[in-house]
Coordinates of C-alpha atoms in Angstrom, one line a residue:
M1 CA -74.4 12.4 1.7
L2 CA -73.7 8.7 2.9
P3 CA -76.3 6.2 3.5
G4 CA -77.5 6.4 7.2
C5 CA -76.6 9.6 7.3
D6 CA -80.1 11.4 6.5
V7 CA -80.7 14.5 8.8
T8 CA -84.4 14.1 8.6
A9 CA -83.6 10.5 10.9
C10 CA -85.5 10.7 13.9
E11 CA -85.2 10.7 17.9
G12 CA -86.9 8.3 19.8
G13 CA -88.6 6.4 17.1
G14 CA -90.5 8.1 14.5
L15 CA -90.2 11.6 15.0
L16 CA -88.5 13.8 12.2
L17 CA -85.7 16.3 13.4
N18 CA -87.5 19.7 13.8
D19 CA -86.6 22.6 12.0
E20 CA -84.5 24.0 14.6
Q21 CA -82.5 20.2 14.9
K22 CA -82.0 20.7 11.0
E23 CA -80.7 24.3 11.2
A24 CA -78.1 23.2 13.7
V25 CA -77.4 20.0 12.0
L26 CA -76.4 22.0 8.6
T27 CA -75.1 25.4 9.3
R28 CA -71.4 25.7 8.4
D29 CA -68.9 28.4 8.3
V30 CA -69.8 30.0 11.5
P31 CA -69.2 29.4 15.2
L32 CA -72.6 27.9 16.6
L33 CA -74.2 27.9 19.8
I34 CA -77.0 25.7 20.5
L35 CA -79.3 26.2 23.5
A36 CA -80.8 22.6 24.2
G37 CA -83.3 22.3 27.0
P38 CA -84.4 19.0 29.0
G39 CA -85.7 16.3 26.5
T40 CA -85.2 19.0 23.6
G41 CA -83.1 15.8 21.7
K42 CA -79.5 17.7 21.9
T43 CA -77.8 14.4 21.6
E44 CA -79.2 13.3 18.5
T45 CA -78.7 16.7 17.1
I46 CA -75.0 16.4 18.0
A47 CA -74.9 13.2 16.3
H48 CA -76.6 13.8 13.2
R49 CA -74.3 17.2 12.8
I50 CA -71.3 14.8 12.8
A51 CA -72.9 12.4 10.8
A52 CA -73.7 15.1 8.4
L53 CA -70.4 16.2 8.3
I54 CA -69.0 12.7 7.5
G55 CA -71.6 12.4 4.5
E56 CA -70.1 15.6 3.3
G57 CA -66.6 13.8 3.0
E58 CA -65.0 15.0 6.0
D59 CA -62.7 12.9 7.7
P60 CA -63.8 11.4 11.0
E61 CA -60.3 11.4 12.8
K62 CA -60.9 15.2 12.0
I63 CA -63.7 15.9 14.2
L64 CA -63.5 16.2 18.2
A65 CA -66.5 15.9 20.2
I66 CA -66.2 16.6 23.8
T67 CA -68.6 15.8 26.5
F68 CA -68.3 15.5 30.4
T69 CA -68.8 11.8 31.3
N70 CA -67.8 8.7 29.9
K71 CA -71.5 7.4 29.8
A72 CA -72.3 10.6 27.4
S73 CA -69.1 9.7 25.1
Q74 CA -69.8 6.5 24.9
A75 CA -73.8 6.8 24.0
M76 CA -72.5 9.4 21.5
R77 CA -70.0 7.2 19.6
D78 CA -72.7 4.6 19.3
R79 CA -75.4 6.8 17.8
V80 CA -72.6 7.9 15.3
L81 CA -71.7 4.4 14.5
S82 CA -75.2 3.7 14.2
L83 CA -75.8 6.5 11.9
T84 CA -72.5 6.6 9.6
G85 CA -71.2 2.9 10.7
K86 CA -67.8 5.2 11.3
R87 CA -65.9 4.4 14.4
L88 CA -64.8 8.1 15.7
S89 CA -62.2 7.7 18.2
W90 CA -62.1 11.6 18.9
I91 CA -65.5 11.3 20.8
R92 CA -64.1 11.9 24.0
T93 CA -64.5 13.0 27.4
I94 CA -62.7 16.4 28.1
H95 CA -60.3 15.0 30.6
G96 CA -60.0 11.4 28.3
T97 CA -59.2 14.1 25.3
C98 CA -56.5 15.8 27.7
A99 CA -55.0 12.5 28.7
Q100 CA -54.4 11.3 25.3
L101 CA -52.7 15.1 24.4
L102 CA -50.3 14.4 27.0
R103 CA -49.3 10.9 26.7
S104 CA -47.6 12.7 23.4
H105 CA -46.6 16.1 24.8
I106 CA -46.1 15.9 28.7
H107 CA -42.7 15.2 28.2
K108 CA -42.4 19.1 27.6
L109 CA -43.0 19.7 30.8
G110 CA -40.8 17.1 32.3
Y111 CA -43.1 14.1 33.1
N112 CA -43.1 10.5 31.8
T113 CA -45.3 10.1 29.1
A114 CA -46.0 6.8 30.8
F115 CA -47.8 8.6 33.5
N116 CA -50.0 7.2 36.2
I117 CA -53.6 8.9 36.5
A118 CA -53.2 8.5 40.3
S119 CA -56.6 7.9 42.2
M120 CA -58.0 10.1 44.9
E121 CA -56.1 7.9 47.5
Y122 CA -52.9 7.8 46.2
S123 CA -52.7 11.6 45.6
N124 CA -53.5 12.1 49.2
K125 CA -51.3 9.8 50.2
I126 CA -48.5 11.8 48.7
L127 CA -50.2 15.2 50.0
K128 CA -49.6 13.5 53.5
E129 CA -45.8 12.3 52.4
V130 CA -45.3 16.2 51.2
I131 CA -46.7 17.8 54.2
H132 CA -44.5 15.3 56.6
G133 CA -41.4 16.0 54.6
M134 CA -41.7 19.5 54.7
G135 CA -42.0 19.1 58.5
L136 CA -45.8 20.8 59.3
N137 CA -47.6 19.4 61.7
E138 CA -50.5 17.4 60.1
V139 CA -53.1 17.9 63.0
S140 CA -52.9 21.5 62.5
L141 CA -53.8 21.2 59.1
D142 CA -57.0 20.7 57.2
L143 CA -56.0 17.8 54.3
S144 CA -59.5 18.1 53.1
E145 CA -59.5 21.6 52.5
I146 CA -55.8 21.6 51.1
T147 CA -56.8 18.9 48.4
R148 CA -60.0 21.1 47.6
T149 CA -57.6 24.3 47.2
I150 CA -55.3 22.5 44.9
A151 CA -58.4 21.3 42.6
R152 CA -59.8 25.0 42.7
I153 CA -56.6 26.5 41.8
K154 CA -55.9 24.2 38.5
S155 CA -59.7 25.1 37.8
Q156 CA -58.7 28.6 37.1
A157 CA -58.1 30.5 34.0
K158 CA -54.9 32.0 35.6
P159 CA -54.0 29.5 38.0
E160 CA -50.5 31.2 38.7
E161 CA -52.3 34.5 39.9
Q162 CA -54.5 32.3 42.2
L163 CA -51.8 30.4 43.6
A164 CA -49.6 33.5 44.2
S165 CA -52.7 35.0 46.2
E166 CA -52.7 31.9 48.7
S167 CA -51.2 32.3 52.0
H168 CA -48.0 30.4 53.6
P169 CA -47.4 27.8 53.5
F170 CA -50.3 26.6 50.8
P171 CA -47.9 27.8 47.6
E172 CA -45.1 26.0 49.1
I173 CA -47.3 22.7 49.8
F174 CA -48.8 22.9 46.4
S175 CA -45.4 23.0 44.6
A176 CA -43.7 20.1 46.4
Y177 CA -46.8 18.1 45.7
Q178 CA -46.8 18.8 41.9
A179 CA -42.8 17.8 42.2
K180 CA -43.2 14.8 44.1
M181 CA -46.0 13.4 41.9
R182 CA -44.2 14.2 39.0
S183 CA -40.9 12.1 40.6
Q184 CA -43.5 9.3 41.1
G185 CA -44.7 9.0 37.4
C186 CA -48.1 10.5 38.3
I187 CA -50.5 13.1 37.8
D188 CA -53.9 13.5 39.5
F189 CA -57.3 14.2 38.1
N190 CA -57.1 17.9 37.7
D191 CA -53.9 17.6 36.1
L192 CA -55.2 16.5 33.0
V193 CA -56.6 19.9 32.0
Y194 CA -54.4 21.9 33.9
L195 CA -51.2 20.4 32.5
C196 CA -52.7 20.2 28.9
L197 CA -53.5 23.8 29.1
K198 CA -50.4 25.0 30.7
I199 CA -48.5 23.4 27.6
L200 CA -50.8 24.9 25.2
K201 CA -50.3 28.2 26.6
E202 CA -46.9 28.2 26.8
D203 CA -45.7 26.3 23.4
P204 CA -47.1 28.0 20.8
A205 CA -45.5 25.6 18.3
T206 CA -47.6 22.8 20.4
L207 CA -50.8 24.4 20.3
A208 CA -50.6 24.9 16.5
E209 CA -49.7 20.9 16.3
V210 CA -52.5 20.1 18.4
R211 CA -54.9 22.5 17.2
N212 CA -54.3 21.3 13.5
Q213 CA -55.5 17.6 14.5
W214 CA -59.2 18.5 13.8
R215 CA -61.3 21.0 11.6
H216 CA -64.2 20.3 13.7
L217 CA -64.8 20.9 17.3
I218 CA -68.3 20.3 19.2
I219 CA -68.5 20.6 22.8
D220 CA -71.6 19.2 24.8
E221 CA -72.7 20.6 28.0
V222 CA -70.3 23.5 27.7
Q223 CA -72.3 25.1 31.1
D224 CA -70.2 22.1 32.8
C225 CA -67.0 23.6 31.8
D226 CA -64.6 25.5 34.7
L227 CA -62.6 28.4 33.4
A228 CA -59.5 26.5 32.6
Q229 CA -61.6 23.6 30.6
Y230 CA -63.1 26.7 28.9
Q231 CA -59.6 27.7 28.2
L232 CA -58.9 24.9 26.8
I233 CA -61.6 24.6 24.4
S234 CA -61.2 27.9 23.3
H235 CA -57.3 27.3 22.5
L236 CA -58.7 24.4 20.4
G237 CA -61.5 26.0 18.9
R238 CA -59.8 29.0 17.1
E239 CA -59.8 28.8 13.0
R240 CA -62.2 26.3 12.6
G241 CA -65.5 24.9 12.9
I242 CA -66.9 25.0 16.4
A243 CA -70.4 24.3 17.8
A244 CA -71.1 24.7 21.6
V245 CA -74.4 22.8 22.8
G246 CA -75.6 23.7 26.2
D247 CA -78.5 25.2 29.0
D248 CA -77.4 27.7 31.2
D249 CA -80.5 26.6 32.8
Q250 CA -79.0 23.3 33.8
S251 CA -75.7 24.3 35.3
I252 CA -75.5 22.9 39.0
Y253 CA -71.6 22.2 39.5
S254 CA -70.2 25.4 40.9
F255 CA -68.6 23.3 43.7
R256 CA -66.7 21.7 40.8
S257 CA -65.8 25.2 39.8
S258 CA -68.1 24.9 36.7
T259 CA -70.0 28.1 36.1
P260 CA -72.7 29.3 33.5
E261 CA -70.6 32.3 32.7
V262 CA -68.7 30.1 29.9
I263 CA -71.7 30.8 27.8
A264 CA -71.8 34.3 27.8
L265 CA -67.8 34.0 27.4
F266 CA -68.2 31.9 24.3
V267 CA -70.8 34.4 23.0
A268 CA -68.0 37.3 23.8
D269 CA -65.2 35.2 22.2
F270 CA -66.8 33.6 19.1
S271 CA -69.8 35.8 18.1
P272 CA -71.7 32.4 17.5
K273 CA -74.9 32.2 15.6
I274 CA -77.3 31.0 18.2
I275 CA -80.2 28.4 17.8
T276 CA -82.3 27.3 20.5
L277 CA -84.1 24.1 20.6
K278 CA -87.4 24.7 22.0
K279 CA -89.2 21.4 21.5
S280 CA -89.0 19.0 24.4
Y281 CA -89.8 15.6 23.7
R282 CA -89.5 14.4 27.5
L283 CA -91.7 16.4 29.3
P284 CA -95.6 16.2 29.3
R285 CA -97.4 19.4 29.6
V286 CA -98.3 19.6 33.2
L287 CA -94.4 19.0 34.1
L288 CA -93.1 21.3 31.3
T289 CA -95.3 24.0 32.7
A290 CA -94.0 23.4 36.1
A291 CA -90.4 23.9 35.3
R292 CA -91.3 27.0 33.2
S293 CA -92.9 28.5 35.9
L294 CA -89.8 28.0 38.1
I295 CA -87.1 28.5 35.8
K296 CA -88.2 32.0 34.8
N297 CA -87.6 33.7 37.8
N298 CA -83.7 33.1 37.6
L299 CA -83.0 36.6 35.9
S300 CA -79.4 35.8 34.5
R301 CA -80.5 33.2 32.0
Y302 CA -81.0 32.7 28.1
E303 CA -84.9 32.6 27.2
K304 CA -85.8 29.6 25.8
E305 CA -89.7 29.5 26.0
L306 CA -90.0 25.5 25.5
C307 CA -92.8 24.2 24.0
C308 CA -94.3 20.6 24.7
A309 CA -94.2 18.0 21.7
Q310 CA -96.0 15.5 23.7
E311 CA -100.1 14.7 23.6
S312 CA -99.6 13.6 27.4
E313 CA -100.7 15.7 30.3
G314 CA -98.4 14.4 33.0
H315 CA -98.8 13.9 36.4
L316 CA -97.7 16.5 39.1
E317 CA -98.4 15.7 42.9
V318 CA -97.1 17.9 45.9
R319 CA -97.5 15.9 49.4
G320 CA -96.5 17.2 52.8
F321 CA -95.9 14.9 55.8
G322 CA -95.2 15.1 59.7
S323 CA -92.0 13.5 59.6
E324 CA -89.4 12.2 57.1
S325 CA -90.1 8.4 58.1
E326 CA -93.8 9.2 57.0
E327 CA -92.4 10.8 53.9
G328 CA -90.1 7.6 53.2
D329 CA -93.1 5.3 53.7
F330 CA -95.2 7.4 51.4
V331 CA -93.1 6.6 48.6
A332 CA -92.3 3.1 49.7
K333 CA -96.3 2.5 49.3
E334 CA -96.7 4.6 46.1
I335 CA -93.9 2.7 44.2
L336 CA -95.7 -0.5 45.3
T337 CA -98.7 1.0 43.7
L338 CA -97.0 2.0 40.5
Q339 CA -95.0 -1.5 40.1
V340 CA -98.9 -3.0 40.6
R341 CA -99.6 -0.8 37.7
G342 CA -96.9 -2.0 35.5
V343 CA -94.1 0.5 35.9
P344 CA -90.8 -1.1 36.0
S345 CA -88.2 -0.6 38.8
N346 CA -85.5 0.8 36.6
E347 CA -88.0 3.7 35.4
I348 CA -88.4 4.9 39.1
A349 CA -86.1 7.3 40.9
I350 CA -86.0 9.1 44.1
L351 CA -83.8 12.2 44.0
G352 CA -82.9 14.3 46.9
R353 CA -80.8 17.1 47.8
R354 CA -78.3 15.4 50.2
H355 CA -77.6 11.6 51.0
A356 CA -79.0 11.9 54.6
P357 CA -82.6 11.8 53.6
L358 CA -82.7 9.6 50.9
A359 CA -80.9 7.1 53.3
I360 CA -84.3 7.8 55.6
V361 CA -86.2 6.6 52.5
E362 CA -83.8 3.9 51.7
A363 CA -84.8 1.9 55.3
S364 CA -88.3 2.5 54.3
L365 CA -88.2 0.7 51.1
K366 CA -86.2 -2.1 53.0
R367 CA -88.9 -2.5 55.4
W368 CA -91.6 -2.8 52.4
N369 CA -89.1 -5.3 50.9
I370 CA -88.6 -3.3 47.8
P371 CA -85.4 -4.0 46.0
C372 CA -83.2 -0.6 45.3
R373 CA -79.8 0.3 44.2
K374 CA -78.1 1.6 47.8
M375 CA -76.0 4.4 47.7
G376 CA -72.6 4.5 48.8
E377 CA -72.0 0.8 46.9
R378 CA -68.6 0.0 45.8
S379 CA -67.4 1.4 42.4
F380 CA -66.6 -1.3 39.9
Y381 CA -63.5 0.0 38.9
D382 CA -62.3 -0.2 42.7
L383 CA -62.9 -4.1 42.7
R384 CA -59.6 -5.6 43.7
E385 CA -60.0 -8.0 40.6
V386 CA -60.5 -5.2 38.2
R387 CA -57.5 -3.0 39.7
D388 CA -55.4 -6.2 39.3
M389 CA -56.2 -6.6 35.5
M390 CA -56.0 -2.9 34.8
A391 CA -52.5 -2.5 36.4
L392 CA -52.0 -5.6 34.1
I393 CA -52.7 -4.5 30.9
T394 CA -51.2 -0.9 31.7
A395 CA -48.0 -2.7 32.8
I396 CA -47.8 -4.1 29.2
A397 CA -48.8 -1.1 27.0
L398 CA -46.6 1.4 29.5
P399 CA -43.7 -0.2 31.1
E400 CA -42.6 3.1 32.9
N401 CA -46.1 3.3 34.8
S402 CA -44.4 2.5 38.1
P403 CA -47.9 2.4 40.2
A404 CA -49.1 -0.3 37.7
L405 CA -45.8 -2.4 37.7
E406 CA -45.9 -2.0 41.8
R407 CA -49.0 -3.7 41.7
I408 CA -48.3 -6.8 39.8
F409 CA -45.3 -6.9 41.6
K410 CA -47.2 -7.6 44.7
L411 CA -49.2 -10.0 43.0
A412 CA -46.4 -12.3 42.1
P413 CA -45.2 -14.9 44.6
G414 CA -41.4 -14.7 45.4
I415 CA -41.4 -10.5 45.6
T416 CA -41.7 -9.3 49.4
T417 CA -42.8 -6.0 50.7
R418 CA -38.7 -5.7 51.5
S419 CA -37.9 -6.4 47.8
I420 CA -40.1 -3.5 46.5
D421 CA -39.0 -1.2 49.1
L422 CA -35.5 -2.0 47.7
L423 CA -36.9 -1.0 44.3
E424 CA -38.6 1.9 45.4
D425 CA -35.1 3.3 46.9
I426 CA -33.1 2.4 43.7
A427 CA -35.8 4.4 41.8
E428 CA -35.3 7.5 44.1
Q429 CA -31.6 7.3 44.1
N430 CA -31.4 6.8 40.3
E431 CA -34.5 8.9 39.5
V432 CA -35.8 6.6 37.3
S433 CA -38.8 4.7 37.1
L434 CA -39.8 1.3 39.0
F435 CA -39.1 -0.7 35.6
R436 CA -35.7 0.7 35.1
A437 CA -35.0 0.4 38.7
A438 CA -36.0 -3.6 38.5
E439 CA -33.8 -3.9 35.6
L440 CA -30.8 -2.3 37.4
A441 CA -31.7 -4.8 40.5
I442 CA -31.1 -7.6 38.2
E443 CA -28.0 -6.3 36.3
H444 CA -26.4 -5.6 39.6
Q445 CA -27.6 -8.6 41.5
Y446 CA -29.0 -6.2 44.0
L447 CA -31.8 -8.9 44.7
Q448 CA -30.8 -12.6 45.3
G449 CA -32.5 -15.8 45.3
E450 CA -36.0 -16.3 44.9
A451 CA -36.7 -12.5 44.7
S452 CA -34.6 -11.8 42.0
K453 CA -35.7 -15.0 39.7
S454 CA -39.6 -13.9 40.4
L455 CA -38.3 -10.5 39.2
Q456 CA -37.4 -11.9 36.1
E457 CA -40.3 -13.9 35.6
V458 CA -42.7 -10.8 35.9
L459 CA -40.4 -9.0 33.4
T460 CA -40.1 -11.8 31.0
R461 CA -43.8 -12.4 30.9
L462 CA -44.6 -8.5 30.3
D463 CA -42.1 -8.2 27.5
Q464 CA -43.7 -11.2 25.8
L465 CA -47.0 -10.2 26.0
R466 CA -45.8 -6.5 24.5
P467 CA -46.0 -7.7 20.7
R468 CA -49.5 -9.1 20.9
M469 CA -50.7 -5.9 21.7
E470 CA -50.7 -5.6 18.0
Q471 CA -52.1 -8.5 17.0
L472 CA -54.8 -9.0 19.8
C473 CA -57.9 -6.9 20.9
I474 CA -58.0 -5.4 24.0
S475 CA -60.3 -8.2 25.7
D476 CA -58.2 -10.9 23.8
L477 CA -55.3 -9.4 25.5
M478 CA -56.9 -9.4 28.8
R479 CA -57.5 -13.0 28.2
A480 CA -53.9 -13.7 27.1
A481 CA -52.3 -11.7 30.2
A482 CA -54.6 -13.7 32.8
K483 CA -53.5 -17.0 31.0
E484 CA -49.7 -15.8 31.3
F485 CA -50.1 -14.7 35.0
D486 CA -52.5 -17.6 36.3
T487 CA -55.2 -14.9 37.1
L488 CA -57.7 -17.7 37.7
S489 CA -55.6 -19.4 40.5
H490 CA -55.1 -16.1 42.2
L491 CA -59.0 -15.2 42.0
Q492 CA -59.5 -18.5 43.6
K493 CA -57.0 -17.8 46.5
I494 CA -58.8 -14.1 47.3
S495 CA -62.4 -15.7 46.8
R496 CA -64.7 -16.5 49.8
G497 CA -66.2 -19.6 48.5
P498 CA -67.3 -20.5 44.7
S499 CA -70.1 -17.9 44.3
D500 CA -67.5 -15.3 45.3
Y501 CA -65.0 -16.8 42.7
E502 CA -68.1 -16.7 40.2
K503 CA -68.7 -13.2 40.8
R504 CA -65.3 -11.9 40.7
L505 CA -64.9 -13.7 37.4
G506 CA -68.2 -12.4 36.3
H507 CA -66.4 -9.0 36.9
L508 CA -63.4 -9.6 34.6
K509 CA -65.9 -10.5 32.1
D510 CA -67.8 -7.0 32.5
L511 CA -64.4 -5.3 32.1
A512 CA -63.8 -7.5 28.8
Q513 CA -67.1 -6.8 27.6
M514 CA -66.3 -2.7 28.2
A515 CA -63.1 -3.4 26.2
D516 CA -65.2 -4.8 23.3
Q517 CA -67.6 -1.6 23.5
F518 CA -64.9 0.4 23.2
E519 CA -63.0 -1.0 20.2
L520 CA -66.2 -1.3 18.5
S521 CA -67.5 2.3 18.7
S522 CA -63.4 4.3 19.1
G523 CA -61.1 1.8 17.2
P524 CA -58.0 -0.3 18.5
S525 CA -56.1 2.0 21.1
L526 CA -55.3 0.5 24.2
T527 CA -53.9 3.2 25.9
N528 CA -56.9 5.4 25.2
F529 CA -58.7 2.8 26.9
I530 CA -56.4 2.8 29.6
N531 CA -57.0 6.3 30.0
E532 CA -60.9 6.4 30.2
M533 CA -60.9 3.6 32.6
A534 CA -58.4 5.3 34.8
I535 CA -60.7 8.6 35.0
A536 CA -63.8 6.2 35.3
A537 CA -62.2 5.0 38.5
I538 CA -62.0 8.3 39.7
Q539 CA -65.4 9.6 39.1
G540 CA -66.7 6.2 40.3
G541 CA -69.9 4.3 39.4
S542 CA -70.6 1.2 37.6
P543 CA -70.8 0.1 33.9
K544 CA -73.6 -2.1 34.5
E545 CA -77.3 -1.0 35.3
K546 CA -78.6 -3.0 38.2
G547 CA -81.7 -3.5 39.0
G548 CA -84.1 -1.9 41.7
I549 CA -85.4 1.4 42.5
R550 CA -82.4 4.5 42.1
L551 CA -81.4 6.6 44.9
I552 CA -79.8 9.5 43.6
T553 CA -78.7 12.9 44.8
L554 CA -79.8 15.7 42.3
H555 CA -76.2 16.7 41.1
G556 CA -75.9 13.1 40.5
A557 CA -79.0 13.0 38.2
K558 CA -78.2 15.2 35.8
G559 CA -78.5 13.5 32.3
L560 CA -80.9 10.8 33.7
E561 CA -84.6 10.4 32.9
F562 CA -87.1 8.2 34.4
R563 CA -91.1 7.5 33.8
V564 CA -91.6 8.2 37.5
V565 CA -89.7 10.5 39.8
F566 CA -89.7 11.3 43.6
L567 CA -88.2 14.2 44.7
I568 CA -88.1 14.0 48.5
G569 CA -86.9 16.8 50.8
A570 CA -88.3 19.8 49.2
F571 CA -88.2 22.3 52.2
Q572 CA -86.8 25.7 53.2
G573 CA -83.1 25.2 53.8
N574 CA -82.3 22.2 52.3
I575 CA -83.5 23.2 48.9
P576 CA -82.7 26.0 48.6
H577 CA -80.1 25.0 50.8
V578 CA -79.5 27.7 53.3
K579 CA -75.9 28.2 52.0
G580 CA -76.3 27.8 48.6
N581 CA -76.4 30.4 45.6
L582 CA -80.1 31.1 45.1
E583 CA -80.1 31.1 41.4
E584 CA -77.9 27.6 41.4
E585 CA -80.3 26.3 43.9
R586 CA -83.2 27.2 41.4
R587 CA -81.3 25.2 38.7
L588 CA -80.9 22.5 40.5
M589 CA -84.8 21.9 41.6
Y590 CA -85.0 22.7 37.9
V591 CA -82.9 19.6 36.9
G592 CA -84.4 17.5 39.5
V593 CA -88.1 18.5 38.0
T594 CA -87.2 17.8 34.5
R595 CA -86.1 14.2 35.1
A596 CA -89.5 12.9 35.0
K597 CA -91.1 11.8 31.9
E598 CA -94.5 11.0 33.0
R599 CA -95.0 11.6 37.0
L600 CA -93.6 13.9 39.4
Y601 CA -93.9 13.7 43.1
I602 CA -92.5 16.7 45.4
T603 CA -92.5 15.5 48.8
H604 CA -91.5 17.3 52.1
A605 CA -91.7 16.6 55.9
R606 CA -93.0 19.6 58.3
Y607 CA -90.6 18.3 61.4
V608 CA -87.0 17.5 60.5
Q609 CA -84.5 17.1 63.1
N610 CA -87.0 18.6 65.6
E611 CA -87.5 21.8 63.9
V612 CA -90.4 23.3 62.0
R613 CA -89.6 23.4 58.2
Q614 CA -91.8 25.2 55.6
R615 CA -92.1 23.6 52.0
S616 CA -89.9 25.0 49.7
Y617 CA -91.1 28.4 47.8
F618 CA -89.7 26.8 44.8
V619 CA -92.7 24.7 44.9
D620 CA -94.6 28.0 45.3
E621 CA -93.2 29.1 42.3
M622 CA -94.7 26.2 40.2
G623 CA -97.7 26.4 42.2
R624 CA -100.0 28.5 40.0
M625 CA -100.5 25.2 37.8
L626 CA -101.0 22.3 40.6
S627 CA -104.1 21.0 41.0
P628 CA -106.2 21.3 43.8
R629 CA -105.6 17.8 45.1
S630 CA -101.7 18.6 45.1
Q631 CA -101.5 21.6 47.0
V632 CA -100.5 20.2 50.2

C-alpha cells in the first residue's frame, strides 16, 4: 500500500477507522452496499476505499466515484488527493459523468459533441417557441407543469412508455422540444442522464466501451437516485467492483423523482454484501436518541441502530410561541446569547420546511442587527461577468457551441443584433452551427463594413487562443482570453463605480481560483471544467461561503452540519406537510434533526395565518427523551 493510504487513518482528527469502516474499505470481489447514517464517516470511508485500491496498484483512472453535488465531488477529490497524492479525474457528479460521456458519444444520436448544457431560462425559451410554432394557445397551457412533466418523464426507467401514456398534445410538444433543442446545439439538464442512458441501452458496443473504462464503481448517496439514474449506474456497474453508499432514512427528494426504493433494487440486482456503519461521530447522545426515536416509526426502512461515539450529552430544546413573529424574535435573541458564548455565526443555521417562515425569521434577525445569508441571493454562476468569461473559454474549447459564441458576438463592438439575427438565419437555413454560419457569412460577404470586420476579428482571436489550451492551465487561459478581448475595459463599462468594478473583478478572481482547485484535484481538462460549471450554474449557489447565519430549507440542508440548529415551523400541516408522504416527511424531519452537532432548538407557533396550529407530532415521537423544561 502507498504511503499515506493507511486504512487506520482517521476522521475528525485522531480517531482510527472503526471495524465497520475498515471492512467497507477492504472488502473486495463482491458487490457492496454500505448503509451509512448521519455522521458515521461515509465520506472518509469512501476516500479510504479509493486510497486502498490505489495502494494495491489500481490505476486511479480506472476508478469511477459518483456523487450528487459538486461540493461533494470536490470534497471527495480533495480528500483522496490528501491521502494518496493522486488526482482522480473520475470523481464526478452523476450529471458531470454523463456530460463527459456524451461529449464522446452524443453524435450517435444526431447531436453536436460541442453541445451546450442549456440554462433553465434558455430551455423555457425554446419550449415557448415550440408551443408557439405548433399553433397552440400558450395561455391555456401550464408551462411550469409541462416543464415538470418533461423532467419527470426523463427520470423514469422506461421513459418511452411514460411518454406514450400522456395525453395530447404533450407527446407532440415533447418531441418538438427535443428536436428544437438538438437543432440549437443544446441539451437540458435532465437530458444529461436521459440521453446517456438512451445511448447505453440502444448501443451494446458503446455500453461495452464505456463500461470497460473502469474496473471499480463507487456511488455515494445512492438513495438520491431516480430510476433513470439507477438504471445508468446498474448498466455501468455490471461485471466490475461496485460499491453503493447510502441511507434510506435520508431519502427526501421525491419531488425530483428520487426514491429510497433504489436501495432495494440494488440489493435485488446485485445481491451485495451489506455493511452498516453504526457509530455516529457527529451527534451527541440526546440528539441521536431523539433522531432514533423519530425515524424508527417509519416501517419501510433498513434498521441501523446507530450508537453514539461522542461523550457529550448535547442539548435539545422545544419551544412554542403565540405567533411566527414571536418565534422569530426568540431565535434572534437566542443567537445573540450564543454569540456571546463564543459560537461563530457560520456554525449556526436556521432550517425551515418552506421559504415563507424563514423570511419571517430573517426579518427578526435584521431587526436585531444580526448578519445572515439572505435567501434567494443571486447565484454566483448567474453573475454577468462570470457568464461572460465562461462563454469565452467555452467558445475557445468548443467552437461549435452556438450559445457561447452568440454571447461573445453580443459583447463585441461592431456586431449588431441585426447581424447576429442574420447569422442565426444562415445557421438555421443551412442546418449548421453559429460558428460555421459566421464562416459562411465572411466567405460569401453576407455582412459588410464594420460588422464583417468585427466578426472576423472575434473568430481570429478565438482561433489564436485555441493552441494555448494545451500550453496553459485553465486560469491562465482565462487571463490570456481576458487580455485578448480586453475584458477589464468591458468590466469598467458595465460597473457602477470603482467599488462595483472591484467586486466584479473579485468574482473573476474567484472563478480562476475555482479553476485552479479543479485542476489540482481533477487534472487539466478544460472541457470537464466547462461541464461542471454549466451544471453548477443550473443547480445554483455560490462557491464561496459568505459570513452570517444560514437560513436554509430542510431539503437544502442535507449534507450540511452545524454546531447549533434552529428547526422552525414544527407544526402540523407544515412538517409533516398536509400533502406530503408521511414517511418522507418524517425522513425530512430526521435530516433536520441530524444536522446539529451540539444544540438543537425545535420551535413552532400556535397561530399561523389566523389559524390555530398544533405542534408536529414528530416532536412527540421524540418526546420521551425531552427534558421537562423542553416540553412546551
